[in-house]
Tab-separated table of C-alpha atoms in Angstrom:
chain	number	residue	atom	x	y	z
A	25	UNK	CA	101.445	125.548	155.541
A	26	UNK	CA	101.342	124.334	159.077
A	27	UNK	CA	104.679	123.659	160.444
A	28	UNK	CA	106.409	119.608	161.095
A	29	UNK	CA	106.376	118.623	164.542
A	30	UNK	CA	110.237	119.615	165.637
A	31	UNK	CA	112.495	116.420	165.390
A	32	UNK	CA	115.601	115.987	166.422
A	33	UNK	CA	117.778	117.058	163.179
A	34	UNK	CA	118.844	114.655	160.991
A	35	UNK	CA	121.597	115.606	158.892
A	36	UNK	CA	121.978	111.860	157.601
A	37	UNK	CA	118.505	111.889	156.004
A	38	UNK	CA	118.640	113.438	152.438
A	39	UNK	CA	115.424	113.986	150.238
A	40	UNK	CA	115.420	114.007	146.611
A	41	UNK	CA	112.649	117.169	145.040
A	42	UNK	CA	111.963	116.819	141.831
A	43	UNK	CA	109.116	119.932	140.127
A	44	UNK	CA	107.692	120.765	137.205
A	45	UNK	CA	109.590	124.267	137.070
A	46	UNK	CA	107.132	125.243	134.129
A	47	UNK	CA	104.378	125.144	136.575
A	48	UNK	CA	104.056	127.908	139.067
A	49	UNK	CA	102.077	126.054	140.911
A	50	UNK	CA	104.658	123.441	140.863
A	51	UNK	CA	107.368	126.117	141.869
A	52	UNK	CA	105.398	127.299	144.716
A	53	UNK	CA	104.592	123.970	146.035
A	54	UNK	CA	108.212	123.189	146.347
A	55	UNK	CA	109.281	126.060	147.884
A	56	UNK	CA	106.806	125.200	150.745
A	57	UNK	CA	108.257	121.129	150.463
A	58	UNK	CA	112.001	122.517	150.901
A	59	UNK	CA	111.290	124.888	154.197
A	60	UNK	CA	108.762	122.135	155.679
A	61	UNK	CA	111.687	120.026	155.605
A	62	UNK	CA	114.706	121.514	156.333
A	63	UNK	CA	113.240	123.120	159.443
A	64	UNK	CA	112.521	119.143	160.254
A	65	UNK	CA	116.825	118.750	159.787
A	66	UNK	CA	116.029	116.687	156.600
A	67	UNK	CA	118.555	117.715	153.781
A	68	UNK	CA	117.122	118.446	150.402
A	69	UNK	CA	118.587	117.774	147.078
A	70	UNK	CA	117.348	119.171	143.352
A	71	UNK	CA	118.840	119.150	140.244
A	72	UNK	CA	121.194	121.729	138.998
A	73	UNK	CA	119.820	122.236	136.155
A	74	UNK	CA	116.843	122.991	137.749
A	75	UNK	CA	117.642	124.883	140.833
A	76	UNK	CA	117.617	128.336	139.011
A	77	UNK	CA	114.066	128.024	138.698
A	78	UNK	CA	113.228	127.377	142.122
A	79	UNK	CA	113.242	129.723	145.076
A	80	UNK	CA	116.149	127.417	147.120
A	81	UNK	CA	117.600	128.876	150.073
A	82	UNK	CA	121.726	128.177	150.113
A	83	UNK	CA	121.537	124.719	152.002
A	84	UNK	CA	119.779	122.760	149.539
A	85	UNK	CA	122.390	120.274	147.904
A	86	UNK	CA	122.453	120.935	143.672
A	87	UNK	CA	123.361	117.911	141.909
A	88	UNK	CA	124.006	116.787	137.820
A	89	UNK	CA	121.863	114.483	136.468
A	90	UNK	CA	123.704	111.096	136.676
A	91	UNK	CA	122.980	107.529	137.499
A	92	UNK	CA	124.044	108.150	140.764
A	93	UNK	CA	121.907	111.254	141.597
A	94	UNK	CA	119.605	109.717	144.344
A	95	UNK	CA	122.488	107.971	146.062
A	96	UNK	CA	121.974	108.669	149.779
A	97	UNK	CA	118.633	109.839	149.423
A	98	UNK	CA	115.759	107.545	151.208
A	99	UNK	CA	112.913	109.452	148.945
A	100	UNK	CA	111.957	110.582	145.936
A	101	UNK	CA	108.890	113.556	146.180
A	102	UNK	CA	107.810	114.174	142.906
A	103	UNK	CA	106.049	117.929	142.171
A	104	UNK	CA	103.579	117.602	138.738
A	105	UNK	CA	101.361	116.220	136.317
A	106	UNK	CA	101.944	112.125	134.926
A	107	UNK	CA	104.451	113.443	132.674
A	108	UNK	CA	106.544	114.617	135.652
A	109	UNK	CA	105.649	111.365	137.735
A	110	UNK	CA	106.967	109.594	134.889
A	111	UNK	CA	110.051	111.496	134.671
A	112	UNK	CA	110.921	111.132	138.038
A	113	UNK	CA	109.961	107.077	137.883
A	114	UNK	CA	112.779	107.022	135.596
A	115	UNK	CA	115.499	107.996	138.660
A	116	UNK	CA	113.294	105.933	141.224
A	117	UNK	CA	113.762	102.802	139.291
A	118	UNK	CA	117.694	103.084	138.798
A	119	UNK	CA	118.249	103.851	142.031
A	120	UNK	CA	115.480	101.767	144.361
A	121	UNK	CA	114.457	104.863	145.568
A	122	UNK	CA	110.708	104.992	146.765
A	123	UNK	CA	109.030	107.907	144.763
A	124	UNK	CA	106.427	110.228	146.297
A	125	UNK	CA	104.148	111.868	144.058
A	126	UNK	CA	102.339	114.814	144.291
A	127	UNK	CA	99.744	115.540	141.452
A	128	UNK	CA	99.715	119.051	140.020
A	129	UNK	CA	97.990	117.929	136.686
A	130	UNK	CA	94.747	116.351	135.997
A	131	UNK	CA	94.521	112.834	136.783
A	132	UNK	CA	97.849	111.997	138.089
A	133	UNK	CA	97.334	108.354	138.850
A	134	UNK	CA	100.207	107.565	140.213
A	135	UNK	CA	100.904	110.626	142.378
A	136	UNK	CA	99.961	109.910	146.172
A	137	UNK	CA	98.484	113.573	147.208
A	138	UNK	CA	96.851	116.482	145.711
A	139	UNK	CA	98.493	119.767	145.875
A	140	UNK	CA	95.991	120.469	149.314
A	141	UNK	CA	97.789	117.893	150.818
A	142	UNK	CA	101.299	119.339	151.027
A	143	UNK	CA	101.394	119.915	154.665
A	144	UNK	CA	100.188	116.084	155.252
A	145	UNK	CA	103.169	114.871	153.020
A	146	UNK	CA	105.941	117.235	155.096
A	147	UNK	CA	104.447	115.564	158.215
A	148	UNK	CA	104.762	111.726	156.926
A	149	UNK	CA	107.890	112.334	155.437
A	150	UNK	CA	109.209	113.627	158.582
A	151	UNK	CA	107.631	110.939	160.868
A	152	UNK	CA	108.412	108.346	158.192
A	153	UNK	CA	104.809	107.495	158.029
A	154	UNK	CA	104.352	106.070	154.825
A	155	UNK	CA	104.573	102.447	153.049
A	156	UNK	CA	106.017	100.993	150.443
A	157	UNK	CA	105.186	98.915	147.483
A	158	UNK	CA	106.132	97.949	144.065
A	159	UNK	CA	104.758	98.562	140.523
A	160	UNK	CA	105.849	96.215	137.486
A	161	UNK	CA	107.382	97.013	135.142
A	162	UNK	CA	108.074	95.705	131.722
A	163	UNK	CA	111.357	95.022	129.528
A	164	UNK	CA	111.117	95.945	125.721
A	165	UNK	CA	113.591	94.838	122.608
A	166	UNK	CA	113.418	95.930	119.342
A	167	UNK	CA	114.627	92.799	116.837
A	168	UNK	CA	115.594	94.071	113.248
A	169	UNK	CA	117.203	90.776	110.801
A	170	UNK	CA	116.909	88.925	114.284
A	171	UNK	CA	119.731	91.452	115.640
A	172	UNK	CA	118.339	92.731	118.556
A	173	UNK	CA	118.809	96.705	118.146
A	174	UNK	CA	117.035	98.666	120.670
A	175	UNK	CA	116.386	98.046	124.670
A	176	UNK	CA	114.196	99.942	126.742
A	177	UNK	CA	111.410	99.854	129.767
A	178	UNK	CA	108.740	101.574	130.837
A	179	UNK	CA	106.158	101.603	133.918
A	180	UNK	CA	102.971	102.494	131.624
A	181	UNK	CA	103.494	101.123	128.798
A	182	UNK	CA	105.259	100.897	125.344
A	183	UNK	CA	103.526	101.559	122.457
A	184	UNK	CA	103.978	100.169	118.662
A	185	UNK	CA	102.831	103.019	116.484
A	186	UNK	CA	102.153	104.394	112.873
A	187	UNK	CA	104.722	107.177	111.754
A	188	UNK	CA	102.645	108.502	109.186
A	189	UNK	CA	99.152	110.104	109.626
A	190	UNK	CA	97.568	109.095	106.207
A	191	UNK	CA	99.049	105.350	106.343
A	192	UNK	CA	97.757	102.102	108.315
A	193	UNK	CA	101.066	100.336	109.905
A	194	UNK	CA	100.009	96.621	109.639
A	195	UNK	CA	101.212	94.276	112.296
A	196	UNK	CA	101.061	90.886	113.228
A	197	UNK	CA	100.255	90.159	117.194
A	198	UNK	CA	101.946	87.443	119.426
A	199	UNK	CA	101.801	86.244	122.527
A	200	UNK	CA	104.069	83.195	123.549
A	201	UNK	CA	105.462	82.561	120.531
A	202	UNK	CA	102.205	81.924	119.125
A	203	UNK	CA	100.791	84.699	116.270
A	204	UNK	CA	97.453	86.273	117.336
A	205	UNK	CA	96.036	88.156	114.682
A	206	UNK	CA	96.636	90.184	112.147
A	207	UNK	CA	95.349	93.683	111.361
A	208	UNK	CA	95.444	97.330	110.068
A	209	UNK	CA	95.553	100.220	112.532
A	210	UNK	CA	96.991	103.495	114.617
A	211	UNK	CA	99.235	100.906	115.905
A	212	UNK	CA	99.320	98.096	119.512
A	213	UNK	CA	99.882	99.396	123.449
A	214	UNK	CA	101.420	97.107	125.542
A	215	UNK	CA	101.006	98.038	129.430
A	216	UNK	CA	101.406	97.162	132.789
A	217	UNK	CA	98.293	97.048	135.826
A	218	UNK	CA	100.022	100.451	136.174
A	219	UNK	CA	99.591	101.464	132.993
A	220	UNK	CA	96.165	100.002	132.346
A	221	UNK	CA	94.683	103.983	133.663
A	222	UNK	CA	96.607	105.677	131.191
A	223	UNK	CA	96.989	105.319	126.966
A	224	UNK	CA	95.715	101.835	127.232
A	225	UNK	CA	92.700	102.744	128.815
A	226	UNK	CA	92.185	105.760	126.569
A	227	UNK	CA	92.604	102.666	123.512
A	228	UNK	CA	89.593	100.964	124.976
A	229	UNK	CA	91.910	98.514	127.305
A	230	UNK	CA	90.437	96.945	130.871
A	231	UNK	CA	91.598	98.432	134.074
A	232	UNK	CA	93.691	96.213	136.076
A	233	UNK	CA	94.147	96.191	139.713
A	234	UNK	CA	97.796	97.005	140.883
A	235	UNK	CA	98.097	93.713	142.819
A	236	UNK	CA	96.879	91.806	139.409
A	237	UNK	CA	100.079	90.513	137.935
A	238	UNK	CA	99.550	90.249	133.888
A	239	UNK	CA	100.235	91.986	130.436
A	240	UNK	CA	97.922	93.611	128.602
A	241	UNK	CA	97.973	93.801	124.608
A	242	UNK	CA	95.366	96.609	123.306
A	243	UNK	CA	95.176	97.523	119.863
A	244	UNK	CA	94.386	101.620	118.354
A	245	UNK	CA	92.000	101.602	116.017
A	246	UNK	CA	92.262	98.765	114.421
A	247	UNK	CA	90.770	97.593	111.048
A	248	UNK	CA	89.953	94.277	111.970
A	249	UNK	CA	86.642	91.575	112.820
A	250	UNK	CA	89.035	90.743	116.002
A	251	UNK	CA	91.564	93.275	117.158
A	252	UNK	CA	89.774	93.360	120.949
A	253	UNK	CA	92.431	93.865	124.332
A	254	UNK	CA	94.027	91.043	125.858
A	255	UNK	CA	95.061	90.174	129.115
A	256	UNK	CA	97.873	87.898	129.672
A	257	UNK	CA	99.916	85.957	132.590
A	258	UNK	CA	103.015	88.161	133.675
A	259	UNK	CA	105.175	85.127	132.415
A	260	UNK	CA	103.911	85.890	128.902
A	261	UNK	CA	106.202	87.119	126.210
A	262	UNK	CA	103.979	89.824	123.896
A	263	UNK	CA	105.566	90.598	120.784
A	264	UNK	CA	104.236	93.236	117.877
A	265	UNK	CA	105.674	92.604	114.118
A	266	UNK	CA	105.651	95.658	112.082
A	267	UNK	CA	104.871	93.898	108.550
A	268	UNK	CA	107.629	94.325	105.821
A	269	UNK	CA	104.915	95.819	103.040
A	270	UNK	CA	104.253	98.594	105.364
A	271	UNK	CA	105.737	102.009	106.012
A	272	UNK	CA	107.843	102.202	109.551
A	273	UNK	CA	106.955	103.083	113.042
A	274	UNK	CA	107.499	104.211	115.991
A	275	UNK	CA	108.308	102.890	119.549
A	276	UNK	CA	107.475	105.420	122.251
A	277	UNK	CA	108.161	103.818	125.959
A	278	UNK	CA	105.775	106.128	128.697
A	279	UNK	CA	105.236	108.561	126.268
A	280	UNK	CA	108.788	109.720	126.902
A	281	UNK	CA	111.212	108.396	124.984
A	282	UNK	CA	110.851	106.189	120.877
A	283	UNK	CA	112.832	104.810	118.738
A	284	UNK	CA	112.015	104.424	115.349
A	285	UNK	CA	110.823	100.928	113.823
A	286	UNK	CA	111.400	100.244	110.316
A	287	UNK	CA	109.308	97.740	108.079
A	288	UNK	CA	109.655	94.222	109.664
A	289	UNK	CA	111.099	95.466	112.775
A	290	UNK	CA	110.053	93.020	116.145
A	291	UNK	CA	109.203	94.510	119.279
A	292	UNK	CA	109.131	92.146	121.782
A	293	UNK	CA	107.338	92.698	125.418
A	294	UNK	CA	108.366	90.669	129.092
A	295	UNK	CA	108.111	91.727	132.576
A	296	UNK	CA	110.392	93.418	133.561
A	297	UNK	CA	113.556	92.571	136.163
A	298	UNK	CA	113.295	96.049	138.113
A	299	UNK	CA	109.861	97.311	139.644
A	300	UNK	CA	109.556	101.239	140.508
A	301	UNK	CA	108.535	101.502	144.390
A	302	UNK	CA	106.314	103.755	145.259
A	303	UNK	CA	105.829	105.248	148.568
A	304	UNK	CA	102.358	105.418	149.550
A	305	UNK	CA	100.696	107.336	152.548
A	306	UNK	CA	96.731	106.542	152.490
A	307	UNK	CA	95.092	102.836	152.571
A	308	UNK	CA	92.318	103.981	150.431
A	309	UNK	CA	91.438	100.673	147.982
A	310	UNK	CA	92.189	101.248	145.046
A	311	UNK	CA	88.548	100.900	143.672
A	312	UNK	CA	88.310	104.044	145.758
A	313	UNK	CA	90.845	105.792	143.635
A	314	UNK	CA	89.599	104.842	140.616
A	315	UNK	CA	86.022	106.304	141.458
A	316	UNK	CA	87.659	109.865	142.993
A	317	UNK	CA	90.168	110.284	139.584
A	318	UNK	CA	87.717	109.699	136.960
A	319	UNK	CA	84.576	111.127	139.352
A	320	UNK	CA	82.735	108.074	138.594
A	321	UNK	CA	78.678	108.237	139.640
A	322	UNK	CA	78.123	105.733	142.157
A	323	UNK	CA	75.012	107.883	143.964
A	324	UNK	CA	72.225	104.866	145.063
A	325	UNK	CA	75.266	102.403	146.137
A	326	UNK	CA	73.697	100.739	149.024
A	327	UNK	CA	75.999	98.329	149.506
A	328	UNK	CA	76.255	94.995	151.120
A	329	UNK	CA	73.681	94.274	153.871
A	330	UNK	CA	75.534	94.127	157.388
C-alpha cells in the first residue's frame, strides 16, 4: 500500500476499526488500515475481544464492547461483507459516529470502497476528505394484549416472519391506522430507502433512492389476488398483525437480531428518531452505484443529446 502523505501527528484524533476477523482477507486489510494510519499520528482503537485475531502492533487502544466504545473517536471504518456493515451500524448509530465501510463481501451496498481501494481510504481519512450524510432509520414495537413488549430498530429493515417451514403465518397489513389487506404467506418486510437493495428487494420490493424519504411494506410470498409492495410517506405508521388462528413468528431487525411473535402479536413500524451517518468519499450518483453492484447492462445508452 502506498504510504499517507506525512501530517503533523495527531494524538487527539482516534479511529474506531472494526473487521470481519473470520475473513483473511478482512484480517489482512486491517493490518494495512492500522499501519497506514498510525504512521499518519491517528490513534486506532479495536475491540478486545477481537484484537487477538488481528496482527496489532502494541499502540493500538483495546476496548470492551460498551455503549460508550466510540467515545472520542471521529470515525467508524468498517472491514467486511453487509453483515459486518450492519454490525458496525449498530455502534455508529449509538454513538453519532460516521461509519466508513469497506466491502469485503459481495454486494456490500452500503460500504463506501472495495478492498482495491484501501490506500485511497488511508489518504481521505488522513486528509479528512470525505462527507457526511444520513440514512433513516426506522423504530419497531412489538404490541402483545395492547402491552407493548418488545422495542427495536434497524437501518434495512425489520421483517415479520413465519416460524415454521410447513405453515402459512397469516397477517393482516396496516398503514395509518387503516387495515390493508389480508393474506397468507412467508411473512411482510418493512424497510427503509436503505434497505430497499437488500431483503426487500430480493421480496420483489422497488428500489428507492437514498434521498427519497418513505416506508416501504413488501410482502414474501404471499397467497393473495393483492399482496403487491407499497410505498409510503415517512410520516406513515406501518403495522403487521400476526392473526390469532395462526402459529407464531418471528421478528428479525437487519437480519441480526428477532424476537419471537406469538399468535396476535402487533408489530408496529415508524421512522425512526436516530439516523446512522455514513461517511462517504466518492460523488458517484447513486444510479451509478446501483448499475456497478448489480452489473446492470446498459451497453447502447446514448444518452441525452447535448
Amino acid at each position: 500500500m502506498v504510504p499517507p502523505p506525512a501530517v503533523e501527528p495527531a494524538a487527539d484524533r482516534t479511529v474506531f476499526l472494526l473487521a470481519h476477523t473470520g475473513r483473511p482477507a478482512a484480517i489482512r486489510s486491517a493490518e494495512l488500515v492500522v499501519q497506514g494510519l498510525l504512521r499518519s499520528g491517528i490513534g486506532v482503537r479495536v475491540l478486545a475481544a477481537e484484537a487477538a485475531d488481528l496482527p496489532l502492533p502494541p499502540a493500538v487502544e483495546r476496548v470492551d464492547a460498551d455503549c460508550d466504545v466510540l467515545d472520542g473517536c471521529e470515525l467508524l471504518v468498517v472491514l467486511g461483507g453487509d453483515g459486518t456493515l450492519l454490525r458496525g451500524a449498530e455502534f455508529a448509530r449509538v454513538s453519532g459516529v460516521p461509519m466508513l465501510g469497506v466491502n469485503l463481501g459481495r454486494v456490500g451496498f452500503l460500504a463506501e470502497a472495495e478492498r482495491d481501494d484501501l490506500d485511497k481510504v488511508v489518504d481521505r481519512v488522513v486528509t479528512r476528505q470525505y462527507e457526511v450524510e444520513e440514512r433513516m432509520t426506522i423504530d419497531v414495537l412489538v404490541r402483545t394484549d395492547g402491552h407493548i413488549v418488545h422495542t427495536d430498530w434497524a437501518l434495512n429493515e425489520a421483517s415479520v416472519e413465519k416460524a415454521a417451514r410447513e405453515r402459512l403465518l397469516e397477517v393482516v397489513t396496516e398503514v395509518d391506522n387503516r387495515p390493508v389487506s389480508r393474506f397468507g404467506g412467508d411473512g411482510v418486510v418493512c424497510a427503509t430507502p436503505t434497505g430497499s437493495t437488500a431483503y426487500a428487494f430480493s421480496a420483489g420490493g422497488p428500489v428507492v433512492w437514498p434521498e427519497v424519504e418513505a416506508l416501504l411494506m413488501v410482502p414474501i410470498s404471499a397467497h393473495a389476488l393483492f399482496a403487491k409492495p407499497l410505498v409510503a410517506s415517512p410520516k406513515s405508521v406501518l403495522a403487521v398483525e400476526v392473526q390469532p388462528q395462526t402459529p407464531h413468528g418471528v421478528l428479525w431487525c437487519d437480519g441480526r437480531r428477532t424476537v419471537e411473535l406469538p399468535a396476535g402479536a402487533r408489530v408496529e413500524v415508524r421512522r425512526g428518531a436516530v439516523p446512522v451517518r455514513l461517511a462517504r468519499l466518492h460523488h458517484a450518483s447513486f444510479t451509478d452505484r446501483l448499475v456497478a453492484k448489480f452489473a446492470l447492462p446498459v451497453a447502447g445508452w446514448r444518452g441525452a443529446p447535448h
